[in-house]
JSON list of C-alpha atoms in Angstrom, two decimals:
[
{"chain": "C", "resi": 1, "resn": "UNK", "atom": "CA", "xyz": [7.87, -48.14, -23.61]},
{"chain": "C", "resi": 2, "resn": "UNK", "atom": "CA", "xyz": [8.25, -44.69, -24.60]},
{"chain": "C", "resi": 3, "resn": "UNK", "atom": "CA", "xyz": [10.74, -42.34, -23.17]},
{"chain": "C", "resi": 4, "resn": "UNK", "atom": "CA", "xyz": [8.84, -40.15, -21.50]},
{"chain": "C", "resi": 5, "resn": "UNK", "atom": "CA", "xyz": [9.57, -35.94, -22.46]},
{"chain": "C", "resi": 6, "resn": "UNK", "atom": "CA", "xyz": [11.24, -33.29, -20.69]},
{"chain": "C", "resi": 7, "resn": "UNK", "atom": "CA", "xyz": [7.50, -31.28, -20.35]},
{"chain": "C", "resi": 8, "resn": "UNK", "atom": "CA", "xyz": [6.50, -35.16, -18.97]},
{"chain": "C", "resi": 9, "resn": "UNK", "atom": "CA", "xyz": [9.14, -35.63, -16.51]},
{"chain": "C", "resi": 10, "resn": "UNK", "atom": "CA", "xyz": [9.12, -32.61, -14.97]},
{"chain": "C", "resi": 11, "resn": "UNK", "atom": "CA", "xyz": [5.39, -32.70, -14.85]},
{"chain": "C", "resi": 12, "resn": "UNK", "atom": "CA", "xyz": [5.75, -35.63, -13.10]},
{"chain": "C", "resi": 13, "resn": "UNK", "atom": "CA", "xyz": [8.07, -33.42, -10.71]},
{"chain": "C", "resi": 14, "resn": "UNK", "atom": "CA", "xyz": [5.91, -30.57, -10.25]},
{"chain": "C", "resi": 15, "resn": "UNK", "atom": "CA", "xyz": [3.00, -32.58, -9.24]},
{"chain": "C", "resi": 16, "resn": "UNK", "atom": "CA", "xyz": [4.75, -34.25, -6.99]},
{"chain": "C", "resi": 17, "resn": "UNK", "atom": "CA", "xyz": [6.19, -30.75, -5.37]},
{"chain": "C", "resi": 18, "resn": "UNK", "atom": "CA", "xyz": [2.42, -29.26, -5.25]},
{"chain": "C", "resi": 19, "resn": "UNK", "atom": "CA", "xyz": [0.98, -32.44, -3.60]},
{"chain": "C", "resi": 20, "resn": "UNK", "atom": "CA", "xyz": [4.10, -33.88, -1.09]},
{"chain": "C", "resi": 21, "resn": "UNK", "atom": "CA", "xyz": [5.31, -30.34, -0.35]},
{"chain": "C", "resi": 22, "resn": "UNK", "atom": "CA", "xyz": [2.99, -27.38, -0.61]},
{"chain": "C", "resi": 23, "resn": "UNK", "atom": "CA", "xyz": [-0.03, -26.51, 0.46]},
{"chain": "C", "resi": 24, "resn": "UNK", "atom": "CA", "xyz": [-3.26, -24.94, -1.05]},
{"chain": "C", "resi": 25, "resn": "UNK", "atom": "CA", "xyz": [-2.80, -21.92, -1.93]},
{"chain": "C", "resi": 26, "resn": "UNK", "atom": "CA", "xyz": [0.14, -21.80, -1.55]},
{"chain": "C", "resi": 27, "resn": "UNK", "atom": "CA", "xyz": [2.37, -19.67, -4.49]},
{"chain": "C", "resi": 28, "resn": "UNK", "atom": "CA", "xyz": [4.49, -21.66, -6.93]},
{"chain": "C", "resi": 29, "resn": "UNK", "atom": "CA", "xyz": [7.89, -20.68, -7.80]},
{"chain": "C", "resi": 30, "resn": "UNK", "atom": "CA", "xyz": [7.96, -18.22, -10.92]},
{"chain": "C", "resi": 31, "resn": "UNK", "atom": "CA", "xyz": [8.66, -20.11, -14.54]},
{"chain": "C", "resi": 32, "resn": "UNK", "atom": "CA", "xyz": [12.19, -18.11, -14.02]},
{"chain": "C", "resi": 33, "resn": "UNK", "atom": "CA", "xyz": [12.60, -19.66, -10.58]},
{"chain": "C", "resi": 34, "resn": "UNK", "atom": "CA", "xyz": [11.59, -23.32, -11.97]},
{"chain": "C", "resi": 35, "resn": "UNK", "atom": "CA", "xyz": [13.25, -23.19, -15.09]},
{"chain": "C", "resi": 36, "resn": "UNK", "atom": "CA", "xyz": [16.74, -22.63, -13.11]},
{"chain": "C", "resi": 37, "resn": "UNK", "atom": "CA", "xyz": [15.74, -24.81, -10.31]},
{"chain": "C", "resi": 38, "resn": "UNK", "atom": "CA", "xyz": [15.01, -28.16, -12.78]},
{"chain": "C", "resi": 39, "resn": "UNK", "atom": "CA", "xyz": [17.53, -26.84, -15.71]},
{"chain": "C", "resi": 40, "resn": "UNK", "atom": "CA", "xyz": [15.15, -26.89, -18.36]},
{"chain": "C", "resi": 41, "resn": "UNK", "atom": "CA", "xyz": [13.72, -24.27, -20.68]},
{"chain": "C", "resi": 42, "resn": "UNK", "atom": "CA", "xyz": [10.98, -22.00, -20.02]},
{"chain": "C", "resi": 43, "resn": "UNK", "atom": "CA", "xyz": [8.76, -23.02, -22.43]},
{"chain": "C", "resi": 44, "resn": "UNK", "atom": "CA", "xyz": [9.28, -26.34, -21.21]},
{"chain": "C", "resi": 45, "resn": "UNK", "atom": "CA", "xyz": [8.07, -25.16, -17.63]},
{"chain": "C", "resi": 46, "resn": "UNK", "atom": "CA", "xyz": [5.27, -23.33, -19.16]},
{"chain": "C", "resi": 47, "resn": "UNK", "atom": "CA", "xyz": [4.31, -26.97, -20.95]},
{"chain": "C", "resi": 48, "resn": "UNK", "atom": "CA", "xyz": [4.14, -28.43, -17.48]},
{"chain": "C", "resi": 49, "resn": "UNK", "atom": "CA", "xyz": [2.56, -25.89, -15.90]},
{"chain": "C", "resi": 50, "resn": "UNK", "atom": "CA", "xyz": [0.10, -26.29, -18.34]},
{"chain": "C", "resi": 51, "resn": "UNK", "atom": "CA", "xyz": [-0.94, -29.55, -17.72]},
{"chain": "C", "resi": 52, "resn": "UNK", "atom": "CA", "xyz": [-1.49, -29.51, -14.12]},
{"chain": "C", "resi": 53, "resn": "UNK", "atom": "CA", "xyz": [-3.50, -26.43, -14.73]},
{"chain": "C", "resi": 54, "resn": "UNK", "atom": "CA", "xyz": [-5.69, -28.82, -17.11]},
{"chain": "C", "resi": 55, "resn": "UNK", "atom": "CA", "xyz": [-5.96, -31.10, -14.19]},
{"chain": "C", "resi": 56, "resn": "UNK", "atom": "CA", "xyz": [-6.90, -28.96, -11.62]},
{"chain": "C", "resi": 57, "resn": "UNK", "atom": "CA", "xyz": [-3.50, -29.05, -9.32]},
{"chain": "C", "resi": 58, "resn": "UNK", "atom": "CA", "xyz": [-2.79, -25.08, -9.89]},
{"chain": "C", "resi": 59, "resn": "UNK", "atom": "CA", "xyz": [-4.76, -22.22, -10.56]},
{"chain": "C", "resi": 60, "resn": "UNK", "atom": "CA", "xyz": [-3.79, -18.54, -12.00]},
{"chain": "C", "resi": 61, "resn": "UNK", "atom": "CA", "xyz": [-3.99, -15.15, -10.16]},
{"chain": "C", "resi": 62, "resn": "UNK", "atom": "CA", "xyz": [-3.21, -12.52, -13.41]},
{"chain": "C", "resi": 63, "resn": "UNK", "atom": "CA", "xyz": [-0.63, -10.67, -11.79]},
{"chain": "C", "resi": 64, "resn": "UNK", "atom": "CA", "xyz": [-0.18, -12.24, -8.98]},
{"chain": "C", "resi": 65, "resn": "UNK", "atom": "CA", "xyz": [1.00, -15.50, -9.97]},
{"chain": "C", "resi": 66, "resn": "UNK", "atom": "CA", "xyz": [0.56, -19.21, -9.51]},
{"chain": "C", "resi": 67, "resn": "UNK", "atom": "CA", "xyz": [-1.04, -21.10, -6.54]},
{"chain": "C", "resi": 68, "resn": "UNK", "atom": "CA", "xyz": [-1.67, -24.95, -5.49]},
{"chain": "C", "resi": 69, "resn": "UNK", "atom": "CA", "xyz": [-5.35, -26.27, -5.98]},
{"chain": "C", "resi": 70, "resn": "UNK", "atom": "CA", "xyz": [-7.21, -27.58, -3.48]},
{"chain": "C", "resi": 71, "resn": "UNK", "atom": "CA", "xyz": [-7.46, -31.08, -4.24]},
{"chain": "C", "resi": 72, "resn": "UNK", "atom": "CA", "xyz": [-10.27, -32.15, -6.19]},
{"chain": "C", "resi": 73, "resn": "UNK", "atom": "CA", "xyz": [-11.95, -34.92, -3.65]},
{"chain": "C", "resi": 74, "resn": "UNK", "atom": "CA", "xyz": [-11.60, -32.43, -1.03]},
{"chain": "C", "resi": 75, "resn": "UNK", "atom": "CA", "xyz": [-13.89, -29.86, -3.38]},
{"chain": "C", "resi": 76, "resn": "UNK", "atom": "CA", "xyz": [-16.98, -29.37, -2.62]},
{"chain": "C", "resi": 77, "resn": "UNK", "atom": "CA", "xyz": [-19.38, -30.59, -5.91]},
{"chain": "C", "resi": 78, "resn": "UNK", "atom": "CA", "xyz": [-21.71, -27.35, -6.52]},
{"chain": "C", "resi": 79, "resn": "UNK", "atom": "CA", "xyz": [-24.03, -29.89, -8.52]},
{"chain": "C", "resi": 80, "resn": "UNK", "atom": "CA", "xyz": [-24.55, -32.66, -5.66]},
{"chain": "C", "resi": 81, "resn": "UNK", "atom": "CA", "xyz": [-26.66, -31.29, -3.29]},
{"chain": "C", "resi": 82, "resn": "UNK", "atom": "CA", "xyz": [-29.93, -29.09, -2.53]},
{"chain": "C", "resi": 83, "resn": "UNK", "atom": "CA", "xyz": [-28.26, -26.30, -0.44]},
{"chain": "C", "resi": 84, "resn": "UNK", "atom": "CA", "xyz": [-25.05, -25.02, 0.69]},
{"chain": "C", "resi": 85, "resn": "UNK", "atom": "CA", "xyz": [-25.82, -26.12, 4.34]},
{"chain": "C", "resi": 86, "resn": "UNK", "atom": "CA", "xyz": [-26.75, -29.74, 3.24]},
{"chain": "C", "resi": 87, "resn": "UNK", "atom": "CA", "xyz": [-23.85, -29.66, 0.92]},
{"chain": "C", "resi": 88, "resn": "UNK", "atom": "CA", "xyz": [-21.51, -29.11, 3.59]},
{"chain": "C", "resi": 89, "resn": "UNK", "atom": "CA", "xyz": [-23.35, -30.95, 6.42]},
{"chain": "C", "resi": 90, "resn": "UNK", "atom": "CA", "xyz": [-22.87, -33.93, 3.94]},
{"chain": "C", "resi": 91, "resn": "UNK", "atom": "CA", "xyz": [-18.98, -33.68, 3.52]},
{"chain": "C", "resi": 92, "resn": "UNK", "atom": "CA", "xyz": [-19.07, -33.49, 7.27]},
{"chain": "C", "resi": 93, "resn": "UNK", "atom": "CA", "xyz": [-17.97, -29.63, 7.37]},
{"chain": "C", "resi": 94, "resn": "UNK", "atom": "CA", "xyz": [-19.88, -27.01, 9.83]},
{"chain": "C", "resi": 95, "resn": "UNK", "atom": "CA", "xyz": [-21.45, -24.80, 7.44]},
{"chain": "C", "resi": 96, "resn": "UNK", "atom": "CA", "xyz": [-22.01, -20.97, 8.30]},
{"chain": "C", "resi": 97, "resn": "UNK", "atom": "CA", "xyz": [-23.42, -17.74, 6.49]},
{"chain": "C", "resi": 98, "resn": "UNK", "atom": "CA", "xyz": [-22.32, -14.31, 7.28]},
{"chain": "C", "resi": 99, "resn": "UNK", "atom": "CA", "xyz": [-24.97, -11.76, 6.58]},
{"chain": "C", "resi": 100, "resn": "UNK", "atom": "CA", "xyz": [-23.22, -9.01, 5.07]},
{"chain": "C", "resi": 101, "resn": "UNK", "atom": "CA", "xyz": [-26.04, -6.77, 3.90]},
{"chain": "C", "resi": 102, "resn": "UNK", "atom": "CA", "xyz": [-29.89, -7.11, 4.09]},
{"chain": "C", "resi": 103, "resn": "UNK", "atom": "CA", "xyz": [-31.17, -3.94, 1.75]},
{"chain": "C", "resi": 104, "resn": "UNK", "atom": "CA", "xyz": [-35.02, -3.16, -0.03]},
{"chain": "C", "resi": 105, "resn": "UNK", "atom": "CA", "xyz": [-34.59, -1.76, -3.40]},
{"chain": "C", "resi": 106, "resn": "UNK", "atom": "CA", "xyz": [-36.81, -1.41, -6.38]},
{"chain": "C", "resi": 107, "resn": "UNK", "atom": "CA", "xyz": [-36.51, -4.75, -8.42]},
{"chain": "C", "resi": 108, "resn": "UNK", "atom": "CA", "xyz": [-34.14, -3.76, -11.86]},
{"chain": "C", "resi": 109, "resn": "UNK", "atom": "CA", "xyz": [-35.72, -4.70, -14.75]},
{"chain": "C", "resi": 110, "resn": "UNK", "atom": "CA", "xyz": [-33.66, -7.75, -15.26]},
{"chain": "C", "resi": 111, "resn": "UNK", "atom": "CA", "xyz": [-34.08, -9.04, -11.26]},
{"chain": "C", "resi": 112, "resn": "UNK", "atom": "CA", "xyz": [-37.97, -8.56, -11.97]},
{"chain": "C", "resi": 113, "resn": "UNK", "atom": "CA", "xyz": [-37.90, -10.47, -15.08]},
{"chain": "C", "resi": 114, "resn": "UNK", "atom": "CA", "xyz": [-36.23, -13.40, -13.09]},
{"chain": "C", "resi": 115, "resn": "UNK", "atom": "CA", "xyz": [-38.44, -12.88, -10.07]},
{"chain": "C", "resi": 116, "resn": "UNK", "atom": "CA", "xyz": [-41.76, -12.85, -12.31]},
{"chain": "C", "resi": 117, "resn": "UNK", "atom": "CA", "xyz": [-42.46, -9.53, -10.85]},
{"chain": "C", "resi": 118, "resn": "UNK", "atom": "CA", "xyz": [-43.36, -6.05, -12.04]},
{"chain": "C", "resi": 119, "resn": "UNK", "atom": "CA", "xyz": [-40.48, -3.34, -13.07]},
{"chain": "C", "resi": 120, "resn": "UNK", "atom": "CA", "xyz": [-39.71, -1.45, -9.68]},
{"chain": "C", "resi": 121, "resn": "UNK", "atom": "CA", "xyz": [-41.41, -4.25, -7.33]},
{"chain": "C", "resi": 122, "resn": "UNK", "atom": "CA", "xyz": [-39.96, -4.01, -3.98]},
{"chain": "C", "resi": 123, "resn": "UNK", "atom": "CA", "xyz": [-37.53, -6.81, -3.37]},
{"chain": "C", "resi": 124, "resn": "UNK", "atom": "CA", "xyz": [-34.76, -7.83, -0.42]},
{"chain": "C", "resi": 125, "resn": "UNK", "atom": "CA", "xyz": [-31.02, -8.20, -1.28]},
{"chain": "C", "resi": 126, "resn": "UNK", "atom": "CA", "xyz": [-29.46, -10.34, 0.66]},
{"chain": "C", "resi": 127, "resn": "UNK", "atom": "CA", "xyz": [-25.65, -10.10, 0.62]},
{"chain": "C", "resi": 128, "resn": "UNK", "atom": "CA", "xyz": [-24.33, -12.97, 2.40]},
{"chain": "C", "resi": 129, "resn": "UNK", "atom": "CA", "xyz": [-20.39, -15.33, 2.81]},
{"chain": "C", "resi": 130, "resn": "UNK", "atom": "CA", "xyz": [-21.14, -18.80, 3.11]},
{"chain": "C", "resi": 131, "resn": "UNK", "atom": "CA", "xyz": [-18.16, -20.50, 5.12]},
{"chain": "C", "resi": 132, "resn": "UNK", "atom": "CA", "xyz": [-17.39, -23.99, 5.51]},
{"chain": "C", "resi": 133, "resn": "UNK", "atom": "CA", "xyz": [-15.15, -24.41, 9.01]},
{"chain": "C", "resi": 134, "resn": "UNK", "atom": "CA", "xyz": [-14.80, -20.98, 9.48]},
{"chain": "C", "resi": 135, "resn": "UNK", "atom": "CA", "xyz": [-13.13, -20.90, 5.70]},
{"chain": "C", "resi": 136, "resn": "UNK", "atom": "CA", "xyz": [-14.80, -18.68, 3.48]},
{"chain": "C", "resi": 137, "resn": "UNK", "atom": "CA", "xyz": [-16.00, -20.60, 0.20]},
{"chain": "C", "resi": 138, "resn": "UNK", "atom": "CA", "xyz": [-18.72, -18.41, -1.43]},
{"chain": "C", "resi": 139, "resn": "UNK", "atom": "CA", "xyz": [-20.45, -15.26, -1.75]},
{"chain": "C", "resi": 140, "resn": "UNK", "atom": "CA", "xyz": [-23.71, -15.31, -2.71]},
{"chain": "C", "resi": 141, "resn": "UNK", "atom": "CA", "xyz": [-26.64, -11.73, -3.46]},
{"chain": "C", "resi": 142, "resn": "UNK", "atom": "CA", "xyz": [-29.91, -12.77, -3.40]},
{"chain": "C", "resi": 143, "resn": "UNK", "atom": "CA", "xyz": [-32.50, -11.40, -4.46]},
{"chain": "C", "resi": 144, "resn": "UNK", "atom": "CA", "xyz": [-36.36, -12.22, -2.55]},
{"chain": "C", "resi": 145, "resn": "UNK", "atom": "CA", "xyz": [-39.70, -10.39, -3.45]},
{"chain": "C", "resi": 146, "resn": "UNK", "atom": "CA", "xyz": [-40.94, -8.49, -0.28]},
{"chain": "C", "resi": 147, "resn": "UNK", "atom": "CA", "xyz": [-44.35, -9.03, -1.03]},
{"chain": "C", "resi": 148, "resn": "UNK", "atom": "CA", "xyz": [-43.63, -12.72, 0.01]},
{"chain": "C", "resi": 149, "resn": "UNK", "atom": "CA", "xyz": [-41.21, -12.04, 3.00]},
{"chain": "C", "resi": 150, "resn": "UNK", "atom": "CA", "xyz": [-42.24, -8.71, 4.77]},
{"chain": "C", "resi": 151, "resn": "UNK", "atom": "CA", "xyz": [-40.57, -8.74, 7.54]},
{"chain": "C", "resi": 152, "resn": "UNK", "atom": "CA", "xyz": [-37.21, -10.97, 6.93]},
{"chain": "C", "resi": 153, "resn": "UNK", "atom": "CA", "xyz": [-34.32, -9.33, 8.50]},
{"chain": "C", "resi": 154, "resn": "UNK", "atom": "CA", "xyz": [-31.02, -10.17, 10.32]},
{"chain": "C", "resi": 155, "resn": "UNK", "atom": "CA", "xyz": [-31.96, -11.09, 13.56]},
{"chain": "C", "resi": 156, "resn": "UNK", "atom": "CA", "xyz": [-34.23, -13.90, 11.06]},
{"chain": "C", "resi": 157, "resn": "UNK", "atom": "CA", "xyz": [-31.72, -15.12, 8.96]},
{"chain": "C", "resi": 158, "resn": "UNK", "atom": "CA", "xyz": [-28.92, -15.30, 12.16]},
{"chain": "C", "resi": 159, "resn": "UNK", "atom": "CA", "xyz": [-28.83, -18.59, 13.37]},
{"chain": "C", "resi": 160, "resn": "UNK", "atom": "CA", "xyz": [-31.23, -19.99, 10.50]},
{"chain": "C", "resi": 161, "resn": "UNK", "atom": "CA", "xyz": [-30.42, -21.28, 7.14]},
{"chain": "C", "resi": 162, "resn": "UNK", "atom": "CA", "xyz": [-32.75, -19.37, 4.31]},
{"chain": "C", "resi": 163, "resn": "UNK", "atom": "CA", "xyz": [-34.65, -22.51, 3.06]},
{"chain": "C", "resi": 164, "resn": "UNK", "atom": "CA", "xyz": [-35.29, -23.33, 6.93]},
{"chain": "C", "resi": 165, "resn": "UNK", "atom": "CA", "xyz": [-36.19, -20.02, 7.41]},
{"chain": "C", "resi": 166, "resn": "UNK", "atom": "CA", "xyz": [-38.90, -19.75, 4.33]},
{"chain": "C", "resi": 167, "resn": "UNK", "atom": "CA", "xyz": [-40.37, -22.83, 5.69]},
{"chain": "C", "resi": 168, "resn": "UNK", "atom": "CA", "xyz": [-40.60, -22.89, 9.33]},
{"chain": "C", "resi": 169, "resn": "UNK", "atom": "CA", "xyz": [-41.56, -19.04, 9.63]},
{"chain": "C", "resi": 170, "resn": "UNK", "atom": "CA", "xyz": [-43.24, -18.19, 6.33]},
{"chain": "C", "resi": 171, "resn": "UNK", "atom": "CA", "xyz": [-44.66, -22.04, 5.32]},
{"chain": "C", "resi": 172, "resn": "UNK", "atom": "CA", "xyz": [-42.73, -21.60, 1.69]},
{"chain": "C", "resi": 173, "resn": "UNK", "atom": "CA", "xyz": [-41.06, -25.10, 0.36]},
{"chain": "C", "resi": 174, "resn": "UNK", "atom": "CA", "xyz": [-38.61, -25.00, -2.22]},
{"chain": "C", "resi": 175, "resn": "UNK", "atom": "CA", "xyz": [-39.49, -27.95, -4.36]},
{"chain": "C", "resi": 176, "resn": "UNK", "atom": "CA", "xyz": [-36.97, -27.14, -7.23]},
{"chain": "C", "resi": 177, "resn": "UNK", "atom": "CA", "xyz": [-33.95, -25.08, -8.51]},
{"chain": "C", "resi": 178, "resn": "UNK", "atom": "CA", "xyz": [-32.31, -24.11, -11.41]},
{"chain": "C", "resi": 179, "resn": "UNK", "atom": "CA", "xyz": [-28.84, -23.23, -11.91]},
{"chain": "C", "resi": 180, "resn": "UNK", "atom": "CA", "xyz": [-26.41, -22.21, -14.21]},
{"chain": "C", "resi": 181, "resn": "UNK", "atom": "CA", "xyz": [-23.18, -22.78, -14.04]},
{"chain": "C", "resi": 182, "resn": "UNK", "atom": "CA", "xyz": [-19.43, -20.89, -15.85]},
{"chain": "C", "resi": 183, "resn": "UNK", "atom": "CA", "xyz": [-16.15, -19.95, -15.17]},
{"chain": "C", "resi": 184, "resn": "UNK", "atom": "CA", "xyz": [-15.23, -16.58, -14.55]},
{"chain": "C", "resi": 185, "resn": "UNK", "atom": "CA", "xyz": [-12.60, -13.85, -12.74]},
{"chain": "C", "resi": 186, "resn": "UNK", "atom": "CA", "xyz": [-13.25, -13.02, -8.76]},
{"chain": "C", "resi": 187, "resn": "UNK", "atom": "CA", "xyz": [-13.92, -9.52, -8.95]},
{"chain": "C", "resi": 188, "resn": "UNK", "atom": "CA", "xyz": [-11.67, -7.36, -6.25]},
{"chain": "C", "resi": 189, "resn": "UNK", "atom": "CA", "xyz": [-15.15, -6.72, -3.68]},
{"chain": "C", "resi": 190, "resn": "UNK", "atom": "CA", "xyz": [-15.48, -10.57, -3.31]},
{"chain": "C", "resi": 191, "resn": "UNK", "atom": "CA", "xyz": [-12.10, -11.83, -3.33]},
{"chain": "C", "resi": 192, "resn": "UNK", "atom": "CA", "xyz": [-11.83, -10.03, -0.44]},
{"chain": "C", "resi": 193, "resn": "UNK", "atom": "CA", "xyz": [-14.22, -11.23, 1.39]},
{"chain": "C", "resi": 194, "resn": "UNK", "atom": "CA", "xyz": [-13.21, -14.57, 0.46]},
{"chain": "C", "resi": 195, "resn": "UNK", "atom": "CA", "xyz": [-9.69, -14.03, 1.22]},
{"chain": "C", "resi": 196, "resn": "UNK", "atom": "CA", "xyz": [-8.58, -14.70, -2.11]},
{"chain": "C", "resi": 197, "resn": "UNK", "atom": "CA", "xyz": [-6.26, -12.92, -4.74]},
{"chain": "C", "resi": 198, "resn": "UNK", "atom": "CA", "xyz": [-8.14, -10.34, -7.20]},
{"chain": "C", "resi": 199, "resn": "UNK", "atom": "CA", "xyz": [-8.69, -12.00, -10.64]},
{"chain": "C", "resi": 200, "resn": "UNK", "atom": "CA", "xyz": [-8.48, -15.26, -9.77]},
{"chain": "C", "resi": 201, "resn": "UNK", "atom": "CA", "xyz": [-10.64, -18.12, -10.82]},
{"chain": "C", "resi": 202, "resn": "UNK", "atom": "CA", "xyz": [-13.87, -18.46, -9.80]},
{"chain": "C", "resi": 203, "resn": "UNK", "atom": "CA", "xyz": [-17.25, -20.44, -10.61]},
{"chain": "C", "resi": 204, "resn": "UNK", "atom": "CA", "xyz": [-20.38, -18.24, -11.14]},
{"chain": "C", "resi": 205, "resn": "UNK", "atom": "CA", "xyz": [-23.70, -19.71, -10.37]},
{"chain": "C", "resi": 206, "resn": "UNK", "atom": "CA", "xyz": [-26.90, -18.55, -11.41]},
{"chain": "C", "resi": 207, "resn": "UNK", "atom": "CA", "xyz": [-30.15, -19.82, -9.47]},
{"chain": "C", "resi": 208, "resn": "UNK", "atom": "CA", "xyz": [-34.02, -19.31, -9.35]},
{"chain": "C", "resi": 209, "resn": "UNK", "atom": "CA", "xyz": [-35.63, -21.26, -6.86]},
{"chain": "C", "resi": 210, "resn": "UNK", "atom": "CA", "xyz": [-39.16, -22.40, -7.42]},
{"chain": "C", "resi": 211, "resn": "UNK", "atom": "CA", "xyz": [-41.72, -23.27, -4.74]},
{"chain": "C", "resi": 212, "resn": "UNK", "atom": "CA", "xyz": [-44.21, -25.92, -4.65]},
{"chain": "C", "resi": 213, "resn": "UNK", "atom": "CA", "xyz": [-46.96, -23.53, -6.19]},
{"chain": "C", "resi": 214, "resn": "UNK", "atom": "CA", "xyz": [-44.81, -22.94, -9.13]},
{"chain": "C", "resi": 215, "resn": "UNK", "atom": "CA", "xyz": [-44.16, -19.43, -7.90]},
{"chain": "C", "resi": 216, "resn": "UNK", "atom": "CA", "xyz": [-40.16, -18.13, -8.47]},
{"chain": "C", "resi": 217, "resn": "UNK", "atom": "CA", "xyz": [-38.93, -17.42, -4.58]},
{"chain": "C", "resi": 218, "resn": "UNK", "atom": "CA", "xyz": [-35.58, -16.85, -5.13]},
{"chain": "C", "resi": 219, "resn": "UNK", "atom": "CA", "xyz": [-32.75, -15.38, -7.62]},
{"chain": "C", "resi": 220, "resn": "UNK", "atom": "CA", "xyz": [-29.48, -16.02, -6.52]},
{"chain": "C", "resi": 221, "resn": "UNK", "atom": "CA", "xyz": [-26.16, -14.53, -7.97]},
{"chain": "C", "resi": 222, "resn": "UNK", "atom": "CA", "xyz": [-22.76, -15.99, -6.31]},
{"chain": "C", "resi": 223, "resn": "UNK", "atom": "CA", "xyz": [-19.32, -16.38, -7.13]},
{"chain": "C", "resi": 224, "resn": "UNK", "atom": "CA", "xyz": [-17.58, -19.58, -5.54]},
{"chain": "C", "resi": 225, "resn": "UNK", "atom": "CA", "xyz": [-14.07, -20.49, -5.01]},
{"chain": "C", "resi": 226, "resn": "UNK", "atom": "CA", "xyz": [-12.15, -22.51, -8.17]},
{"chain": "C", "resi": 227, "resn": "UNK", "atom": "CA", "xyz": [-9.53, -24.39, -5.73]},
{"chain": "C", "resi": 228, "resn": "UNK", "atom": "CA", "xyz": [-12.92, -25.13, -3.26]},
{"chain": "C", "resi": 229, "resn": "UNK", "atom": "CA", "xyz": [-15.65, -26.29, -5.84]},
{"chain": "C", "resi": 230, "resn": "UNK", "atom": "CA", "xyz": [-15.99, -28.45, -8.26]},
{"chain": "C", "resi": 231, "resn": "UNK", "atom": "CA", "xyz": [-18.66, -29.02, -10.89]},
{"chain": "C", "resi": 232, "resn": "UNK", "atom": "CA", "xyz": [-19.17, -33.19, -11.76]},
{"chain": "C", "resi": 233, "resn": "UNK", "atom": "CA", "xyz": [-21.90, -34.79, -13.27]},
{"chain": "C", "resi": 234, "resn": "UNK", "atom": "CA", "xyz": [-22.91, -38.00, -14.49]},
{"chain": "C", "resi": 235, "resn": "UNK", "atom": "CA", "xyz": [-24.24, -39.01, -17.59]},
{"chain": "C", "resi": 236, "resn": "UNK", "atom": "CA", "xyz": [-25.55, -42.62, -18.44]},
{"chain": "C", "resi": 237, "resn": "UNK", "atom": "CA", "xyz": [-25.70, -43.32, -22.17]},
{"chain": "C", "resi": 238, "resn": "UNK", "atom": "CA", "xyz": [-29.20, -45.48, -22.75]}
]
């Protein structure tokens, strides 16, 4: 068998210090710090560092530095279920939403375009942190035509999860969704609120949600954690 290389073996070491020793979130020593601490180079550090980046044990903070992942079978899959609540419910978490902001505005063009509706069409922008176990995982802006909802407010929205909401007080079903899915940087506003470091990764999700009339309900901008989702799907090859 091969001998295994320096960037292998201390790899091999790192991963075991993020997963036996640390915690998520957690900062990781600086390539200085680990470069004197396992007597190798640098660049060999950087090597390993590197690979447990590729497989999802660390994640980067420009300027701040490096932090443990949350596992990957403890991550949440943004693709497996229908809502954030039965997402949640489902990996036997207590899912919450914080209202942050519930505002009317004139629909920009590009909200209106989404929405189906005419330039300047009064719509509701919902600003909202969804939490799983009091943790915060996501922030999410909505945006919902007022024509359709008149009179949704806080006091609605308080104890009630949105889909709930659209179909036990105004009779709307969502019947499907489409979403969007790419990496990106958490901008300062939202990390935050999500108690996260400035810059660091995040997943941005686009989604329209479509009712059982074929009407659009529903566009949904939110940025989501990178050490508390993951994105898996599986293909079948027929």
């Amino acid at each position: 068998m091969a001998k295994a290389s320096l960037s292998e073996r201390l790899t091999q070491e790192l991963e075991k210090l993020v997963t036996e020793q640390l915690r998520p979130n957690d900062k990781l020593p600086s390539e200085r710090a680990l470069s004197e601490q396992y007597h190798m180079s640098r660049n060999t550090v950087r090597v390993a560092l590197n690979q447990l980046f590729l497989r999802g044990f660390i994640y980067r903070s420009p300027g701040k530095g490096t932090f443990v992942a949350e596992p990957l079978d403890n991550r949440a899959d943004v693709a497996a279920a229908f809502s954030f609540t039965q997402q949640m419910g489902a990996m036997k978490r207590h899912p919450e939403s914080r209202v942050v902001a519930l505002r009317q505005i004139p629909a920009p063009p590009m909200v209106a375009e989404h929405l189906r509706l005419k330039h300047g069409a009064a719509v509701h922008v919902l600003d909202r942190v969804r939490m799983a176990d009091h943790e915060p995982m996501m922030v999410e802006r909505s945006y919902l035509p007022v024509a359709a909802l008149p009179d949704l407010d806080k006091a609605l929205l308080k104890d009630t999860p949105l889909y709930d909401l659209l179909q036990a007080h105004y009779g709307i079903h969502i019947d499907t969704v489409d979403e969007t899915f790419f990496a990106d940087l958490m901008a300062p506003e939202y990390a935050q609120l999500l108690n996260v470091p400035p810059n660091s990764a995040c997943l941005k999700i686009r989604r329209t949600a479509f009712t059982t009339t074929g009407d659009i309900i529903e566009y949904t901008l939110s940025a989501a954690r990178a050490d508390q989702f993951v994105y898996h799907v599986q293909h079948a090859n027929h």
